[in-house]
Amino acid sequence: MSETGQVRVLLADDQPLLRMGFRLILEGEDDLEVVGEASDGAEAVRQARELEPDVVLMDVRMPVVDGIEATRAITGSGSRSRIIILTTFDLDEYAFAGLQAGASAFLLKDVAPTELVQAVRVVASGDAVVAPRVTQRLLDTYVRGDGAGAASGDTAPVAPAAPAHRDPLLEDLTPRETEMLEAMAEGLSNAEIAHRYFLSEATVKTHVRRILTKLHLRDRVQAVVYAYETGLVTPSNPDY
């Protein structure tokens, strides 16, 4: 965040009207500041490097470099910028690819203004829980590998998931931390986890921080993706 405490946002979308709409919504809030705009993925990567925004709103379908590769480049560079993928469909294989590439959340392009503002604040805070149960549906569908193209009809950029493997890093977790990770993968908030296990929220937050550190993950959403891809959580029925 800036010295004034504002959340600095970069908009990356090839549609000028959409960027304008998001800018008007975000800059109507005292604590949010749009620091740049990019019309393609390559420009998004460059501006993320130069401007160091707190949050990048990243469209997935852009010219030159698409949003998935741009996301992978930004997160792979060690940038502290957190990325929110913008998509048209709630069960979009591109959104899943974005989460795999390191995005912290995804939003539908027709998101309500209040939800957009809240999502930016939540992701900037590092507690990337945006529509967790929708995220779970997305993971259920695409980790299982039977959802390719289901939403958009496009050629899927995500290959069917390979059989899950047990990551040795999971052995570093305590039994309680493993329980916490499984609960996070269900889409539970800190308050819900605390209620289930009769813990304080502060204790849950401590467990979450330790889990992310031990597994070398950026945030909660990455932890959820990790739990599914390593087989710690078995995909359930996405049609709920």
Coordinates of N, CA and C in Angstrom, one line a residue:
M1 N 0.8 -1.2 0.0 CA 0.0 0.0 0.0 C 0.9 1.3 0.0
S2 N 0.3 2.4 -0.4 CA 1.0 3.6 -0.5 C 1.2 4.1 1.0
E3 N 2.0 5.2 1.1 CA 2.2 5.8 2.4 C 1.0 6.3 3.0
T4 N 0.0 6.6 2.2 CA -1.3 7.2 2.7 C -2.2 6.1 3.1
G5 N -1.8 4.8 2.9 CA -2.7 3.7 3.2 C -3.6 3.3 2.1
Q6 N -3.5 3.9 1.0 CA -4.4 3.5 -0.1 C -3.9 2.2 -0.8
V7 N -4.9 1.5 -1.3 CA -4.6 0.3 -2.1 C -4.4 0.7 -3.5
R8 N -3.2 0.3 -4.1 CA -2.9 0.8 -5.4 C -3.3 -0.4 -6.4
V9 N -4.0 0.0 -7.4 CA -4.6 -1.0 -8.3 C -4.2 -0.7 -9.8
L10 N -3.8 -1.8 -10.5 CA -3.5 -1.8 -11.9 C -4.7 -2.5 -12.6
L11 N -5.2 -1.8 -13.7 CA -6.3 -2.4 -14.5 C -5.7 -3.0 -15.8
A12 N -5.9 -4.3 -16.1 CA -5.4 -4.9 -17.3 C -6.6 -5.5 -18.0
D13 N -7.0 -4.9 -19.1 CA -8.1 -5.4 -19.9 C -8.0 -4.7 -21.3
D14 N -8.4 -5.4 -22.3 CA -8.3 -4.8 -23.7 C -9.5 -4.0 -24.1
Q15 N -10.5 -3.9 -23.2 CA -11.7 -3.2 -23.4 C -11.6 -1.8 -22.7
P16 N -11.4 -0.7 -23.4 CA -11.3 0.6 -22.7 C -12.5 1.0 -21.9
L17 N -13.7 0.6 -22.3 CA -14.9 0.9 -21.6 C -15.0 0.2 -20.2
L18 N -14.5 -1.0 -20.3 CA -14.5 -1.8 -19.0 C -13.5 -1.2 -18.0
R19 N -12.3 -0.8 -18.5 CA -11.3 -0.2 -17.7 C -11.9 1.1 -17.1
M20 N -12.6 1.9 -17.9 CA -13.1 3.1 -17.5 C -14.1 2.9 -16.4
G21 N -15.0 1.9 -16.6 CA -16.0 1.6 -15.6 C -15.4 1.2 -14.2
F22 N -14.4 0.3 -14.3 CA -13.7 -0.1 -13.1 C -13.0 1.0 -12.4
R23 N -12.4 1.9 -13.2 CA -11.7 3.0 -12.6 C -12.7 3.9 -11.9
L24 N -13.8 4.2 -12.5 CA -14.8 5.1 -11.8 C -15.3 4.5 -10.5
I25 N -15.5 3.2 -10.5 CA -16.0 2.5 -9.3 C -14.9 2.6 -8.2
L26 N -13.7 2.2 -8.6 CA -12.6 2.1 -7.6 C -12.2 3.5 -7.1
E27 N -12.1 4.5 -7.9 CA -11.6 5.8 -7.5 C -12.7 6.6 -6.8
G28 N -13.9 6.0 -6.7 CA -15.0 6.6 -5.9 C -14.8 6.3 -4.4
E29 N -13.8 5.4 -4.1 CA -13.4 5.0 -2.7 C -12.2 5.7 -2.2
D30 N -12.2 6.3 -1.0 CA -11.1 7.0 -0.5 C -9.8 6.2 -0.4
D31 N -10.0 4.9 -0.1 CA -8.8 4.1 0.1 C -8.3 3.3 -1.1
L32 N -8.8 3.6 -2.3 CA -8.4 2.9 -3.5 C -7.9 3.8 -4.5
E33 N -6.8 3.5 -5.2 CA -6.2 4.3 -6.2 C -5.8 3.5 -7.4
V34 N -6.3 3.9 -8.6 CA -5.9 3.2 -9.8 C -4.6 3.9 -10.3
V35 N -3.5 3.1 -10.3 CA -2.2 3.7 -10.7 C -1.8 3.5 -12.1
G36 N -2.6 2.6 -12.8 CA -2.2 2.4 -14.2 C -3.2 1.5 -14.9
E37 N -3.1 1.5 -16.3 CA -4.0 0.7 -17.1 C -3.2 0.1 -18.2
A38 N -3.5 -1.2 -18.5 CA -2.8 -1.9 -19.6 C -3.8 -2.6 -20.5
S39 N -3.6 -2.6 -21.8 CA -4.5 -3.1 -22.7 C -4.1 -4.5 -23.2
D40 N -3.0 -5.0 -22.8 CA -2.6 -6.4 -23.2 C -1.7 -6.9 -22.0
G41 N -1.4 -8.2 -22.1 CA -0.7 -8.9 -21.0 C 0.7 -8.4 -20.9
A42 N 1.4 -8.2 -22.0 CA 2.8 -7.7 -21.9 C 2.9 -6.4 -21.2
E43 N 2.0 -5.5 -21.5 CA 2.0 -4.2 -20.9 C 1.6 -4.3 -19.4
A44 N 0.8 -5.3 -19.1 CA 0.4 -5.5 -17.7 C 1.6 -6.0 -16.9
V45 N 2.4 -6.8 -17.5 CA 3.7 -7.3 -16.8 C 4.6 -6.2 -16.6
R46 N 4.8 -5.3 -17.6 CA 5.7 -4.2 -17.5 C 5.3 -3.2 -16.4
Q47 N 4.0 -2.9 -16.5 CA 3.5 -1.9 -15.5 C 3.5 -2.5 -14.1
A48 N 3.2 -3.7 -13.9 CA 3.3 -4.3 -12.6 C 4.7 -4.2 -12.0
R49 N 5.7 -4.4 -12.9 CA 7.1 -4.3 -12.5 C 7.4 -2.9 -12.1
E50 N 7.0 -1.9 -12.9 CA 7.4 -0.5 -12.7 C 6.5 0.2 -11.6
L51 N 5.3 -0.2 -11.5 CA 4.4 0.6 -10.6 C 4.2 -0.1 -9.2
E52 N 4.5 -1.5 -9.2 CA 4.3 -2.3 -8.0 C 3.0 -2.0 -7.3
P53 N 1.9 -2.3 -8.1 CA 0.6 -2.2 -7.5 C 0.3 -3.2 -6.4
D54 N -0.6 -3.0 -5.5 CA -1.0 -3.9 -4.5 C -1.9 -5.0 -5.2
V55 N -2.7 -4.6 -6.1 CA -3.7 -5.5 -6.7 C -3.7 -5.3 -8.2
V56 N -3.7 -6.3 -9.0 CA -3.9 -6.2 -10.5 C -5.3 -6.9 -10.8
L57 N -6.1 -6.2 -11.5 CA -7.4 -6.7 -12.0 C -7.0 -7.2 -13.5
M58 N -7.0 -8.5 -13.7 CA -6.4 -9.1 -14.9 C -7.4 -9.8 -15.7
D59 N -7.7 -9.3 -16.9 CA -8.6 -10.0 -17.9 C -7.8 -11.2 -18.4
V60 N -8.5 -12.3 -18.7 CA -7.7 -13.5 -19.2 C -7.5 -13.5 -20.7
R61 N -8.4 -12.9 -21.4 CA -8.3 -12.9 -22.9 C -7.9 -11.6 -23.4
M62 N -6.6 -11.4 -23.6 CA -6.0 -10.2 -24.1 C -5.0 -10.5 -25.2
P63 N -4.7 -9.5 -26.1 CA -3.7 -9.7 -27.1 C -2.3 -9.7 -26.6
V64 N -1.4 -10.1 -27.5 CA 0.0 -10.1 -27.3 C 0.4 -11.2 -26.3
V65 N 0.1 -11.0 -25.0 CA 0.2 -12.0 -24.0 C -1.1 -12.1 -23.2
D66 N -1.6 -13.3 -23.1 CA -2.9 -13.4 -22.4 C -2.7 -13.2 -20.9
G67 N -3.9 -13.1 -20.2 CA -3.8 -12.9 -18.8 C -3.2 -14.0 -17.9
I68 N -3.3 -15.2 -18.4 CA -2.8 -16.3 -17.7 C -1.3 -16.3 -17.7
E69 N -0.7 -16.0 -18.9 CA 0.8 -15.9 -18.9 C 1.3 -14.7 -18.2
A70 N 0.5 -13.6 -18.3 CA 0.9 -12.4 -17.6 C 0.9 -12.6 -16.1
T71 N -0.2 -13.3 -15.6 CA -0.2 -13.7 -14.2 C 1.0 -14.5 -13.7
R72 N 1.3 -15.5 -14.6 CA 2.4 -16.4 -14.2 C 3.7 -15.6 -14.2
A73 N 3.9 -14.7 -15.1 CA 5.1 -13.9 -15.1 C 5.2 -13.0 -13.9
I74 N 4.1 -12.4 -13.5 CA 4.1 -11.4 -12.4 C 4.4 -12.2 -11.1
T75 N 3.6 -13.3 -10.8 CA 3.8 -14.0 -9.6 C 5.2 -14.7 -9.6
G76 N 5.6 -15.2 -10.7 CA 6.9 -15.9 -10.8 C 8.1 -15.0 -10.6
S77 N 7.9 -13.7 -10.7 CA 9.0 -12.7 -10.6 C 9.2 -12.4 -9.1
G78 N 8.4 -12.9 -8.2 CA 8.5 -12.6 -6.8 C 7.8 -11.3 -6.4
S79 N 7.0 -10.8 -7.3 CA 6.2 -9.5 -7.1 C 5.3 -9.7 -5.9
R80 N 5.1 -8.7 -5.1 CA 4.1 -8.7 -4.0 C 2.7 -8.4 -4.5
S81 N 2.6 -8.0 -5.8 CA 1.2 -7.7 -6.3 C 0.4 -8.9 -6.3
R82 N -0.9 -8.8 -5.9 CA -1.8 -9.9 -5.9 C -2.8 -9.7 -7.1
I83 N -3.2 -10.8 -7.7 CA -3.9 -10.7 -8.9 C -5.3 -11.3 -8.8
I84 N -6.3 -10.5 -9.3 CA -7.7 -11.0 -9.4 C -8.0 -11.2 -10.9
I85 N -8.3 -12.4 -11.2 CA -8.6 -12.8 -12.6 C -10.1 -12.3 -12.9
L86 N -10.3 -11.7 -14.0 CA -11.6 -11.3 -14.5 C -12.1 -12.2 -15.6
T87 N -13.3 -12.8 -15.4 CA -13.8 -13.8 -16.3 C -15.3 -13.5 -16.6
T88 N -15.8 -14.2 -17.6 CA -17.2 -14.0 -17.9 C -18.1 -15.1 -17.3
F89 N -17.5 -16.2 -17.0 CA -18.2 -17.4 -16.5 C -17.7 -17.8 -15.2
D90 N -18.6 -18.2 -14.3 CA -18.2 -18.7 -13.0 C -17.5 -20.0 -13.0
L91 N -17.8 -20.8 -14.0 CA -17.1 -22.1 -14.1 C -16.3 -22.1 -15.4
D92 N -15.3 -21.2 -15.4 CA -14.5 -21.0 -16.6 C -13.1 -21.6 -16.5
E93 N -12.7 -22.4 -17.4 CA -11.4 -23.1 -17.3 C -10.3 -22.1 -17.3
Y94 N -10.5 -20.9 -17.9 CA -9.4 -19.9 -17.9 C -9.3 -19.4 -16.5
A95 N -10.3 -19.2 -15.7 CA -10.2 -18.8 -14.3 C -9.4 -19.8 -13.5
F96 N -9.7 -21.1 -13.8 CA -8.9 -22.1 -13.1 C -7.4 -22.0 -13.4
A97 N -7.2 -21.8 -14.7 CA -5.8 -21.7 -15.1 C -5.1 -20.5 -14.5
G98 N -5.9 -19.4 -14.3 CA -5.4 -18.2 -13.6 C -5.0 -18.5 -12.1
L99 N -5.9 -19.3 -11.4 CA -5.5 -19.7 -10.1 C -4.3 -20.6 -10.0
Q100 N -4.2 -21.5 -11.0 CA -3.0 -22.3 -11.1 C -1.7 -21.4 -11.3
A101 N -1.9 -20.4 -12.0 CA -0.7 -19.5 -12.4 C -0.3 -18.6 -11.2
G102 N -1.2 -18.5 -10.2 CA -0.8 -17.7 -9.0 C -1.7 -16.6 -8.7
A103 N -2.9 -16.5 -9.4 CA -3.9 -15.5 -9.0 C -4.5 -15.8 -7.6
S104 N -4.9 -14.8 -6.9 CA -5.4 -14.9 -5.6 C -6.9 -15.0 -5.6
A105 N -7.6 -14.7 -6.7 CA -9.0 -14.8 -6.7 C -9.5 -14.6 -8.1
F106 N -10.8 -14.8 -8.4 CA -11.4 -14.4 -9.6 C -12.7 -13.8 -9.4
L107 N -13.1 -12.9 -10.3 CA -14.4 -12.2 -10.3 C -15.0 -12.3 -11.7
L108 N -16.4 -12.3 -11.7 CA -17.1 -12.1 -12.9 C -17.0 -10.7 -13.4
K109 N -17.0 -10.5 -14.7 CA -16.9 -9.1 -15.2 C -18.1 -8.3 -14.9
D110 N -19.2 -8.9 -14.7 CA -20.5 -8.2 -14.3 C -20.7 -8.0 -12.8
V111 N -19.6 -8.1 -12.1 CA -19.6 -8.0 -10.6 C -20.2 -6.7 -10.2
A112 N -21.0 -6.8 -9.1 CA -21.6 -5.5 -8.6 C -20.5 -4.6 -8.0
P113 N -20.7 -3.3 -8.1 CA -19.6 -2.4 -7.7 C -19.2 -2.6 -6.2
T114 N -20.1 -2.9 -5.4 CA -19.7 -3.1 -4.0 C -18.9 -4.4 -3.8
E115 N -19.2 -5.4 -4.6 CA -18.4 -6.6 -4.5 C -17.0 -6.5 -5.1
L116 N -16.9 -5.6 -6.1 CA -15.6 -5.4 -6.7 C -14.7 -4.7 -5.7
V117 N -15.3 -3.6 -5.1 CA -14.5 -2.9 -4.1 C -14.1 -3.8 -2.9
Q118 N -15.0 -4.6 -2.4 CA -14.7 -5.5 -1.3 C -13.6 -6.5 -1.7
A119 N -13.7 -7.0 -2.9 CA -12.8 -8.0 -3.4 C -11.4 -7.4 -3.4
V120 N -11.2 -6.2 -3.9 CA -9.9 -5.6 -4.0 C -9.3 -5.4 -2.6
R121 N -10.2 -4.9 -1.7 CA -9.7 -4.7 -0.3 C -9.3 -6.1 0.4
V122 N -10.1 -7.1 0.2 CA -9.8 -8.4 0.8 C -8.5 -9.0 0.2
V123 N -8.4 -8.9 -1.1 CA -7.2 -9.5 -1.7 C -5.9 -8.7 -1.3
A124 N -6.0 -7.4 -1.2 CA -4.9 -6.5 -0.8 C -4.5 -6.8 0.6
S125 N -5.4 -7.2 1.4 CA -5.1 -7.5 2.8 C -4.4 -8.8 3.0
G126 N -4.4 -9.6 1.9 CA -3.7 -10.9 2.0 C -4.6 -12.1 2.4
D127 N -5.9 -11.7 2.7 CA -6.8 -12.8 3.1 C -7.7 -13.0 1.9
A128 N -7.2 -13.7 0.9 CA -7.8 -13.8 -0.4 C -9.0 -14.8 -0.4
V129 N -10.1 -14.5 0.2 CA -11.2 -15.3 0.2 C -12.3 -14.5 -0.5
V130 N -12.5 -14.8 -1.8 CA -13.5 -14.1 -2.6 C -14.4 -15.2 -3.2
A131 N -15.7 -15.2 -2.8 CA -16.6 -16.2 -3.2 C -16.0 -17.6 -3.0
P132 N -15.7 -18.0 -1.8 CA -14.9 -19.3 -1.6 C -15.7 -20.5 -2.1
R133 N -17.0 -20.5 -2.0 CA -17.7 -21.7 -2.4 C -17.8 -21.8 -3.9
V134 N -17.8 -20.6 -4.6 CA -17.7 -20.6 -6.1 C -16.3 -21.1 -6.5
T135 N -15.3 -20.7 -5.7 CA -13.9 -21.1 -6.0 C -13.9 -22.6 -5.9
Q136 N -14.5 -23.2 -4.8 CA -14.5 -24.6 -4.6 C -15.2 -25.3 -5.8
R137 N -16.3 -24.8 -6.3 CA -17.0 -25.4 -7.5 C -16.0 -25.4 -8.6
L138 N -15.3 -24.3 -8.8 CA -14.4 -24.3 -10.0 C -13.3 -25.3 -9.8
L139 N -12.7 -25.5 -8.6 CA -11.7 -26.5 -8.4 C -12.3 -27.9 -8.5
D140 N -13.4 -28.1 -8.0 CA -14.1 -29.4 -8.1 C -14.2 -29.8 -9.6
T141 N -14.6 -28.9 -10.4 CA -14.8 -29.2 -11.8 C -13.5 -29.4 -12.6
Y142 N -12.5 -28.6 -12.4 CA -11.3 -28.6 -13.2 C -10.2 -29.5 -12.7
V143 N -10.1 -29.6 -11.4 CA -9.1 -30.6 -10.9 C -9.5 -32.0 -11.2
R144 N -10.8 -32.2 -11.2 CA -11.3 -33.6 -11.6 C -11.0 -33.8 -13.1
G145 N -11.0 -32.7 -13.9 CA -10.6 -32.8 -15.3 C -11.7 -33.1 -16.2
D146 N -13.0 -33.0 -15.8 CA -14.1 -33.2 -16.7 C -14.8 -32.0 -17.1
G147 N -14.3 -30.8 -16.7 CA -15.0 -29.6 -17.0 C -14.5 -28.8 -18.1
A148 N -13.5 -29.2 -18.8 CA -12.9 -28.4 -19.9 C -13.9 -28.0 -20.9
G149 N -14.0 -26.6 -21.1 CA -14.9 -26.1 -22.1 C -16.3 -26.1 -21.7
A150 N -16.6 -26.5 -20.5 CA -18.0 -26.6 -20.1 C -18.7 -25.3 -20.1
A151 N -18.0 -24.3 -19.7 CA -18.7 -23.0 -19.5 C -18.7 -22.2 -20.8
S152 N -17.5 -22.1 -21.5 CA -17.4 -21.2 -22.6 C -17.5 -21.8 -24.0
G153 N -17.2 -23.1 -24.1 CA -17.2 -23.7 -25.4 C -15.9 -23.5 -26.1
D154 N -14.9 -22.8 -25.5 CA -13.7 -22.6 -26.2 C -12.8 -23.9 -26.0
T155 N -11.7 -23.9 -26.8 CA -10.7 -24.9 -26.6 C -10.1 -24.7 -25.2
A156 N -10.1 -25.7 -24.4 CA -9.6 -25.6 -23.0 C -8.1 -25.4 -22.9
P157 N -7.7 -24.4 -22.2 CA -6.2 -24.2 -22.0 C -5.7 -25.1 -20.9
V158 N -6.6 -25.8 -20.2 CA -6.2 -26.6 -19.0 C -6.4 -28.0 -19.4
A159 N -5.3 -28.8 -19.4 CA -5.4 -30.2 -19.7 C -6.0 -30.9 -18.5
P160 N -6.6 -32.0 -18.7 CA -7.2 -32.8 -17.6 C -6.1 -33.0 -16.5
A161 N -6.6 -32.9 -15.3 CA -5.6 -33.0 -14.2 C -4.9 -34.4 -14.1
A162 N -3.6 -34.3 -13.9 CA -2.9 -35.6 -13.7 C -3.3 -36.1 -12.3
P163 N -3.0 -37.4 -12.1 CA -3.3 -38.0 -10.8 C -2.6 -37.2 -9.7
A164 N -3.3 -36.9 -8.6 CA -2.7 -36.2 -7.5 C -1.5 -36.9 -6.9
H165 N -0.5 -36.1 -6.5 CA 0.6 -36.7 -5.8 C 0.7 -36.1 -4.4
R166 N 1.3 -36.9 -3.6 CA 1.4 -36.5 -2.2 C 2.7 -35.7 -2.1
D167 N 2.6 -34.4 -1.8 CA 3.7 -33.5 -1.7 C 4.5 -33.8 -0.3
P168 N 5.8 -34.0 -0.4 CA 6.5 -34.2 0.9 C 6.3 -33.1 1.9
L169 N 6.1 -31.9 1.4 CA 5.9 -30.7 2.3 C 4.8 -30.9 3.2
L170 N 3.8 -31.7 2.8 CA 2.6 -32.0 3.7 C 3.1 -32.6 5.0
E171 N 4.2 -33.4 5.0 CA 4.7 -34.0 6.2 C 5.1 -33.0 7.2
D172 N 5.4 -31.8 6.8 CA 5.9 -30.8 7.7 C 4.8 -30.2 8.5
L173 N 3.5 -30.4 8.1 CA 2.4 -29.9 8.8 C 2.0 -30.7 10.1
T174 N 1.6 -30.1 11.1 CA 1.1 -30.8 12.3 C -0.2 -31.3 12.0
P175 N -0.7 -32.3 12.7 CA -2.1 -32.8 12.5 C -3.1 -31.7 12.6
R176 N -3.0 -30.7 13.5 CA -3.9 -29.6 13.5 C -3.8 -28.7 12.3
E177 N -2.6 -28.5 11.8 CA -2.5 -27.6 10.6 C -3.1 -28.3 9.4
T178 N -2.9 -29.7 9.3 CA -3.6 -30.4 8.3 C -5.1 -30.2 8.3
E179 N -5.7 -30.3 9.5 CA -7.1 -30.1 9.7 C -7.5 -28.7 9.2
M180 N -6.7 -27.7 9.5 CA -6.9 -26.3 9.1 C -6.9 -26.2 7.6
L181 N -5.9 -26.8 7.0 CA -5.8 -26.8 5.5 C -7.0 -27.4 4.8
E182 N -7.4 -28.5 5.4 CA -8.6 -29.2 4.8 C -9.9 -28.3 5.0
A183 N -10.0 -27.6 6.1 CA -11.1 -26.7 6.3 C -11.1 -25.5 5.4
M184 N -9.9 -25.0 5.2 CA -9.7 -23.9 4.2 C -10.1 -24.3 2.8
A185 N -9.8 -25.6 2.5 CA -10.2 -26.1 1.1 C -11.7 -26.3 1.0
E186 N -12.4 -26.4 2.1 CA -13.8 -26.4 2.0 C -14.4 -25.0 1.8
G187 N -13.6 -24.0 1.9 CA -14.1 -22.6 1.7 C -14.5 -22.0 3.0
L188 N -14.1 -22.6 4.1 CA -14.5 -22.0 5.4 C -13.7 -20.8 5.7
S189 N -14.3 -19.8 6.3 CA -13.6 -18.6 6.8 C -12.9 -18.9 8.1
N190 N -12.1 -17.9 8.6 CA -11.4 -18.1 9.9 C -12.4 -18.3 11.0
A191 N -13.5 -17.5 10.9 CA -14.5 -17.5 12.0 C -15.2 -18.9 12.0
E192 N -15.5 -19.4 10.8 CA -16.1 -20.8 10.7 C -15.2 -21.9 11.2
I193 N -13.9 -21.7 10.8 CA -12.9 -22.7 11.3 C -12.8 -22.7 12.8
A194 N -12.8 -21.5 13.3 CA -12.7 -21.3 14.8 C -13.8 -21.9 15.5
H195 N -15.0 -21.8 14.9 CA -16.3 -22.3 15.5 C -16.2 -23.9 15.5
R196 N -15.8 -24.4 14.4 CA -15.7 -25.9 14.2 C -14.8 -26.5 15.2
Y197 N -13.6 -25.9 15.4 CA -12.6 -26.6 16.2 C -12.5 -25.9 17.6
F198 N -13.4 -25.1 18.0 CA -13.4 -24.5 19.3 C -12.1 -23.7 19.6
L199 N -11.7 -22.9 18.6 CA -10.5 -22.1 18.8 C -10.8 -20.6 18.6
S200 N -9.9 -19.8 19.0 CA -10.1 -18.3 18.8 C -9.7 -18.0 17.3
E201 N -10.2 -16.9 16.8 CA -9.9 -16.6 15.4 C -8.4 -16.2 15.3
A202 N -7.8 -15.7 16.4 CA -6.4 -15.3 16.4 C -5.6 -16.6 16.3
T203 N -6.0 -17.7 16.9 CA -5.3 -19.0 16.8 C -5.4 -19.5 15.4
V204 N -6.5 -19.4 14.8 CA -6.7 -19.9 13.4 C -5.8 -19.1 12.5
K205 N -5.8 -17.8 12.7 CA -4.9 -17.0 11.8 C -3.4 -17.4 11.9
T206 N -3.0 -17.7 13.2 CA -1.6 -18.2 13.4 C -1.4 -19.5 12.6
H207 N -2.3 -20.4 12.7 CA -2.2 -21.7 12.0 C -2.1 -21.4 10.5
V208 N -3.0 -20.5 10.0 CA -3.0 -20.2 8.5 C -1.6 -19.7 8.1
R209 N -1.1 -18.7 8.8 CA 0.2 -18.2 8.5 C 1.3 -19.2 8.4
R210 N 1.3 -20.1 9.4 CA 2.3 -21.2 9.5 C 2.1 -22.2 8.3
I211 N 0.9 -22.5 7.9 CA 0.6 -23.3 6.8 C 1.2 -22.7 5.5
L212 N 0.9 -21.5 5.3 CA 1.4 -20.8 4.1 C 2.9 -20.7 4.0
T213 N 3.5 -20.5 5.2 CA 5.0 -20.4 5.2 C 5.6 -21.8 5.0
K214 N 5.1 -22.8 5.6 CA 5.6 -24.2 5.4 C 5.5 -24.7 4.0
L215 N 4.4 -24.3 3.4 CA 4.1 -24.8 2.0 C 4.5 -23.9 0.9
H216 N 5.1 -22.7 1.3 CA 5.6 -21.7 0.4 C 4.5 -21.2 -0.6
L217 N 3.4 -20.9 0.0 CA 2.2 -20.4 -0.7 C 2.0 -18.9 -0.4
R218 N 1.3 -18.3 -1.4 CA 1.1 -16.8 -1.3 C -0.1 -16.4 -0.4
D219 N -1.1 -17.2 -0.5 CA -2.3 -16.8 0.2 C -3.3 -18.0 0.3
R220 N -4.5 -17.8 0.9 CA -5.4 -18.9 1.2 C -5.9 -19.5 -0.1
V221 N -6.1 -18.8 -1.1 CA -6.6 -19.4 -2.4 C -5.6 -20.3 -3.0
Q222 N -4.3 -19.9 -2.9 CA -3.3 -20.8 -3.3 C -3.2 -22.1 -2.5
A223 N -3.5 -22.0 -1.2 CA -3.6 -23.1 -0.3 C -4.7 -24.1 -0.7
V224 N -5.8 -23.5 -1.1 CA -7.0 -24.3 -1.6 C -6.6 -25.1 -2.9
V225 N -6.0 -24.4 -3.8 CA -5.6 -25.0 -5.1 C -4.6 -26.2 -4.7
Y226 N -3.7 -25.9 -3.9 CA -2.7 -26.9 -3.5 C -3.3 -28.1 -2.8
A227 N -4.3 -27.9 -2.0 CA -5.0 -29.0 -1.3 C -5.7 -29.9 -2.3
Y228 N -6.2 -29.3 -3.3 CA -6.9 -30.1 -4.4 C -5.9 -30.9 -5.2
E229 N -4.9 -30.1 -5.7 CA -3.9 -30.7 -6.6 C -3.0 -31.8 -6.0
T230 N -2.8 -31.8 -4.7 CA -2.0 -32.8 -4.1 C -2.9 -33.9 -3.5
G231 N -4.2 -33.9 -3.7 CA -5.0 -35.0 -3.3 C -5.4 -34.9 -1.8
L232 N -5.0 -33.9 -1.1 CA -5.4 -33.8 0.3 C -6.9 -33.7 0.4
V233 N -7.6 -33.0 -0.6 CA -9.0 -32.9 -0.6 C -9.5 -33.6 -1.9
T234 N -10.5 -34.4 -1.8 CA -11.0 -35.1 -3.0 C -12.2 -34.2 -3.6
P235 N -12.1 -33.9 -4.9 CA -13.2 -33.2 -5.5 C -14.6 -33.9 -5.3
S236 N -15.6 -33.1 -5.0 CA -16.9 -33.6 -4.7 C -17.8 -33.3 -5.9
N237 N -19.1 -33.2 -5.7 CA -20.0 -32.9 -6.8 C -20.1 -31.4 -7.0
P238 N -19.7 -30.9 -8.2 CA -19.7 -29.4 -8.4 C -21.1 -28.9 -8.6
D239 N -22.1 -29.7 -8.7 CA -23.4 -29.2 -9.1 C -24.3 -29.0 -7.8
Y240 N -23.8 -28.1 -6.9 CA -24.6 -27.8 -5.7 C -24.8 -26.3 -5.6

